[in-house]
Coordinates of N, CA and C in Angstrom, one line a residue:
M1 N -67.2 -15.1 9.4 CA -66.4 -14.9 9.0 C -66.3 -15.7 7.7
R2 N -66.5 -14.7 6.1 CA -65.8 -15.8 5.5 C -64.1 -16.3 5.0
I3 N -64.3 -17.3 4.8 CA -62.2 -17.5 5.1 C -62.2 -18.4 3.7
K4 N -61.2 -18.3 2.5 CA -61.2 -19.6 2.4 C -60.0 -20.7 2.6
V5 N -59.9 -21.8 2.6 CA -59.8 -23.3 2.9 C -59.2 -24.2 1.9
K6 N -58.6 -24.8 1.9 CA -58.1 -26.1 1.2 C -58.6 -27.0 2.1
S7 N -59.5 -27.9 1.5 CA -59.5 -28.8 2.1 C -60.9 -29.8 1.2
Q8 N -60.8 -31.3 1.0 CA -61.6 -31.6 0.3 C -62.9 -32.7 0.3
N9 N -62.4 -32.0 2.3 CA -63.8 -32.8 3.1 C -65.0 -31.2 3.1
L10 N -65.0 -30.4 3.2 CA -65.9 -29.2 3.6 C -66.4 -29.1 1.7
K11 N -67.3 -28.5 2.3 CA -68.2 -27.4 0.9 C -69.0 -25.8 1.4
P12 N -68.6 -25.4 0.7 CA -69.0 -24.0 0.3 C -70.1 -23.5 1.4
G13 N -69.6 -23.0 2.0 CA -70.8 -22.4 3.0 C -71.8 -23.5 4.3
D14 N -70.3 -24.5 4.5 CA -70.3 -25.0 5.9 C -69.7 -24.5 6.6
K15 N -70.4 -24.3 8.3 CA -70.0 -23.6 8.9 C -68.6 -24.5 9.6
V16 N -67.5 -24.1 10.0 CA -66.1 -24.2 10.6 C -65.3 -23.6 11.7
S17 N -64.9 -24.4 12.1 CA -63.7 -23.7 13.3 C -62.3 -24.4 12.5
W18 N -61.8 -22.9 12.3 CA -60.5 -23.1 11.7 C -59.3 -22.4 12.9
G19 N -57.8 -22.5 12.4 CA -56.5 -22.7 12.9 C -55.9 -21.8 12.0
I20 N -54.4 -21.5 12.3 CA -53.8 -21.0 11.8 C -52.3 -21.0 12.8
Y21 N -50.9 -21.5 12.4 CA -50.4 -20.9 13.1 C -49.5 -19.7 13.1
P22 N -49.5 -18.4 14.7 CA -49.2 -17.7 14.5 C -47.8 -17.1 12.8
E23 N -46.6 -18.0 12.8 CA -45.3 -18.2 12.4 C -46.0 -18.1 10.3
N24 N -47.6 -18.6 9.8 CA -48.1 -18.4 8.9 C -49.1 -17.7 8.6
I25 N -48.8 -15.9 9.5 CA -50.3 -15.3 8.7 C -48.7 -13.9 8.2
T26 N -49.2 -13.5 6.9 CA -48.4 -12.7 6.7 C -48.8 -11.3 6.3
L27 N -48.0 -10.4 7.0 CA -48.0 -9.3 6.7 C -48.1 -8.2 5.9
L28 N -49.0 -7.5 5.5 CA -49.0 -6.1 4.4 C -49.4 -5.2 4.8
S29 N -48.8 -3.9 4.2 CA -48.4 -2.2 4.1 C -50.2 -2.6 3.8
P30 N -50.8 -1.2 4.8 CA -52.4 -1.1 4.2 C -52.5 -0.3 3.1
D31 N -50.7 0.7 2.5 CA -50.8 0.4 1.2 C -50.9 -0.2 -0.1
S32 N -50.5 -1.4 0.4 CA -51.0 -2.7 -0.6 C -51.9 -2.7 -1.5
G33 N -52.5 -2.5 -1.1 CA -54.2 -3.1 -1.5 C -55.5 -3.1 -0.8
P34 N -56.5 -3.4 -1.0 CA -58.0 -3.0 -0.3 C -58.0 -4.5 0.0
E35 N -58.9 -4.9 1.5 CA -59.6 -6.3 1.8 C -59.7 -7.2 1.0
N36 N -59.3 -8.3 0.8 CA -59.7 -8.5 -0.3 C -60.5 -10.5 0.6
Q37 N -61.8 -10.3 1.2 CA -62.2 -12.3 1.9 C -61.7 -13.1 0.7
S38 N -61.5 -13.3 -0.7 CA -61.6 -14.3 -1.7 C -60.2 -14.3 -1.8
E39 N -59.3 -14.3 -1.3 CA -57.7 -13.9 -1.0 C -57.6 -14.4 0.2
N40 N -57.8 -14.1 1.0 CA -58.1 -14.0 2.9 C -56.9 -13.2 3.2
I41 N -57.7 -11.8 2.7 CA -56.8 -10.5 3.2 C -57.5 -9.9 3.8
Y42 N -57.2 -9.6 5.4 CA -58.4 -8.7 6.6 C -57.7 -7.6 6.5
S43 N -58.6 -6.5 6.9 CA -58.0 -5.2 6.9 C -57.8 -5.5 9.3
A44 N -56.5 -4.9 10.2 CA -56.7 -5.2 10.9 C -55.9 -4.3 11.6
H45 N -56.2 -4.1 13.5 CA -55.5 -3.0 14.2 C -54.8 -3.7 15.1
V46 N -53.5 -3.1 15.3 CA -51.8 -4.4 16.1 C -52.9 -3.3 17.5
N47 N -53.1 -4.5 18.1 CA -53.4 -3.9 19.3 C -51.7 -4.5 20.2
S48 N -51.1 -5.3 20.3 CA -49.6 -4.6 21.0 C -48.3 -5.6 20.0
I49 N -47.1 -5.2 20.2 CA -46.7 -6.1 19.6 C -45.3 -6.6 20.8
I50 N -45.0 -7.1 21.1 CA -44.1 -7.8 22.2 C -42.3 -8.4 21.1
N51 N -42.1 -8.1 22.2 CA -40.7 -8.5 21.0 C -39.6 -9.9 21.9
K52 N -39.7 -10.5 21.0 CA -39.3 -11.7 21.2 C -37.4 -12.2 20.8
G53 N -36.6 -11.0 20.4 CA -35.5 -11.1 19.5 C -35.8 -11.3 18.7
P54 N -35.4 -12.0 18.0 CA -35.5 -12.3 16.3 C -36.3 -12.0 15.3
K55 N -37.5 -12.4 16.5 CA -39.0 -12.4 15.6 C -40.0 -11.3 17.1
K56 N -41.2 -11.0 16.3 CA -41.9 -9.9 17.3 C -43.1 -10.7 17.2
R57 N -44.0 -11.0 18.7 CA -45.3 -11.3 18.6 C -46.1 -10.1 18.2
I58 N -47.5 -10.0 17.2 CA -47.9 -8.8 17.3 C -49.5 -9.4 17.4
T59 N -50.4 -9.0 18.3 CA -51.7 -9.4 18.3 C -52.5 -7.9 17.6
F60 N -53.8 -8.7 16.6 CA -54.4 -8.3 16.0 C -55.6 -8.3 16.0
K61 N -56.2 -7.1 15.8 CA -57.9 -7.6 16.2 C -58.6 -7.0 14.2
L62 N -59.3 -8.0 13.6 CA -59.4 -8.0 12.5 C -60.7 -6.8 12.6
V63 N -60.4 -5.8 11.7 CA -61.3 -4.9 11.8 C -62.9 -5.3 11.4
R64 N -63.2 -5.7 10.7 CA -64.8 -6.6 10.5 C -64.8 -7.8 10.6
Q65 N -64.2 -8.4 11.5 CA -64.9 -9.2 11.6 C -64.5 -9.9 13.0
N66 N -63.9 -8.8 14.3 CA -64.1 -8.6 15.6 C -63.7 -9.8 15.8
K67 N -62.1 -10.2 15.1 CA -61.9 -11.7 15.8 C -60.6 -11.3 16.0
T68 N -59.5 -11.7 16.7 CA -58.4 -11.5 17.1 C -57.7 -13.2 16.8
L69 N -56.2 -12.3 15.9 CA -55.3 -12.5 15.6 C -53.5 -12.6 16.5
I70 N -53.3 -14.1 16.8 CA -51.7 -13.5 17.0 C -50.9 -13.9 15.7
A71 N -50.0 -13.6 15.4 CA -49.0 -13.9 14.1 C -47.4 -13.4 14.9
E72 N -46.5 -14.2 14.4 CA -45.1 -14.2 14.5 C -44.3 -13.9 13.9
V73 N -43.8 -12.6 13.4 CA -42.9 -12.2 12.2 C -41.3 -11.2 12.7
P74 N -40.6 -12.0 11.5 CA -39.3 -11.3 12.1 C -39.4 -10.1 12.8
A75 N -38.6 -9.7 13.5 CA -38.4 -8.7 13.9 C -38.2 -7.1 12.4
Q76 N -37.3 -7.8 12.2 CA -36.2 -6.4 11.2 C -37.8 -6.6 10.3
F77 N -38.7 -7.6 9.5 CA -40.0 -7.0 8.4 C -40.5 -6.2 9.4
V78 N -41.4 -6.4 11.1 CA -41.9 -5.4 11.2 C -41.2 -4.2 11.6
D79 N -40.0 -4.1 11.5 CA -39.5 -2.5 11.9 C -39.4 -1.8 10.8
S80 N -39.0 -2.9 9.5 CA -39.5 -2.1 8.5 C -40.8 -1.7 7.8
M81 N -41.8 -2.4 8.3 CA -43.6 -1.3 8.2 C -43.5 -0.4 9.1
K82 N -42.8 -0.3 10.3 CA -43.0 0.8 11.0 C -44.5 0.8 11.6
L83 N -44.6 -0.7 12.1 CA -45.4 -1.0 12.8 C -45.6 -1.0 14.4
Y84 N -47.6 0.1 14.8 CA -47.0 0.2 16.0 C -48.7 -0.7 16.8
A85 N -48.4 -0.4 18.0 CA -49.7 -0.2 19.0 C -50.7 0.4 18.1
G86 N -52.3 0.2 17.9 CA -52.8 1.3 17.4 C -53.1 1.0 15.9
G87 N -51.7 1.1 15.5 CA -52.1 1.2 13.6 C -52.8 0.0 13.2
L88 N -52.5 0.7 11.8 CA -53.3 -0.2 10.5 C -52.1 -1.3 10.1
C89 N -53.0 -2.3 9.5 CA -52.4 -3.3 8.8 C -53.5 -3.8 8.4
L90 N -52.4 -4.8 6.6 CA -53.2 -6.0 6.0 C -52.7 -7.3 7.2
V91 N -54.0 -8.5 7.3 CA -52.9 -9.5 7.0 C -53.4 -10.7 6.7
K92 N -52.8 -11.5 6.1 CA -53.2 -12.6 5.0 C -52.9 -13.8 6.0
L93 N -54.0 -14.2 5.4 CA -53.6 -15.3 5.9 C -54.1 -16.5 4.7
E94 N -52.6 -17.7 4.5 CA -52.6 -18.5 3.7 C -53.5 -19.0 3.0
T95 N -54.1 -19.6 1.7 CA -54.9 -20.2 2.1 C -54.6 -22.2 2.4
S96 N -53.5 -22.1 1.9 CA -52.6 -23.7 2.6 C -52.3 -23.9 3.6
K97 N -52.1 -22.9 4.6 CA -52.0 -22.3 5.5 C -53.2 -22.8 6.8
V98 N -54.1 -22.6 6.1 CA -54.8 -22.6 7.5 C -56.0 -24.2 7.3
V99 N -56.0 -24.2 8.9 CA -56.7 -26.0 9.4 C -57.7 -25.6 9.6
A100 N -59.1 -26.2 8.8 CA -60.0 -25.9 8.8 C -61.1 -27.1 9.9
F101 N -62.0 -27.1 10.5 CA -63.0 -28.7 10.8 C -63.7 -28.4 10.9
R102 N -65.0 -29.3 10.3 CA -66.6 -29.3 10.2 C -67.2 -28.6 11.8
S103 N -67.8 -27.6 11.8 CA -68.5 -27.6 13.2 C -69.5 -28.9 13.0
L104 N -69.7 -29.3 14.3 CA -70.9 -29.9 14.7 C -72.3 -29.3 15.4

């Protein structure tokens, strides 16, 4: 998977492990544009949505990368996007919020 990260210790092409906190994943409508890996925007299928009061925990499967992500998003935002299990959306991983470690 190609992902853009902000780090002074990595070089393009380095193999890394990475992570992002669930609350730092941004959801976008599939109508907002195409997938754009240079901006860390990926198409994803919604696997499940769990109501946690003011927030919802959403499990996604990235379409092309076959990776699973979990996001925590304000419930009102999820409801306004009309997300549902099995639906499609875009997820954005803010470059400044992705933590990467060089793989050995």
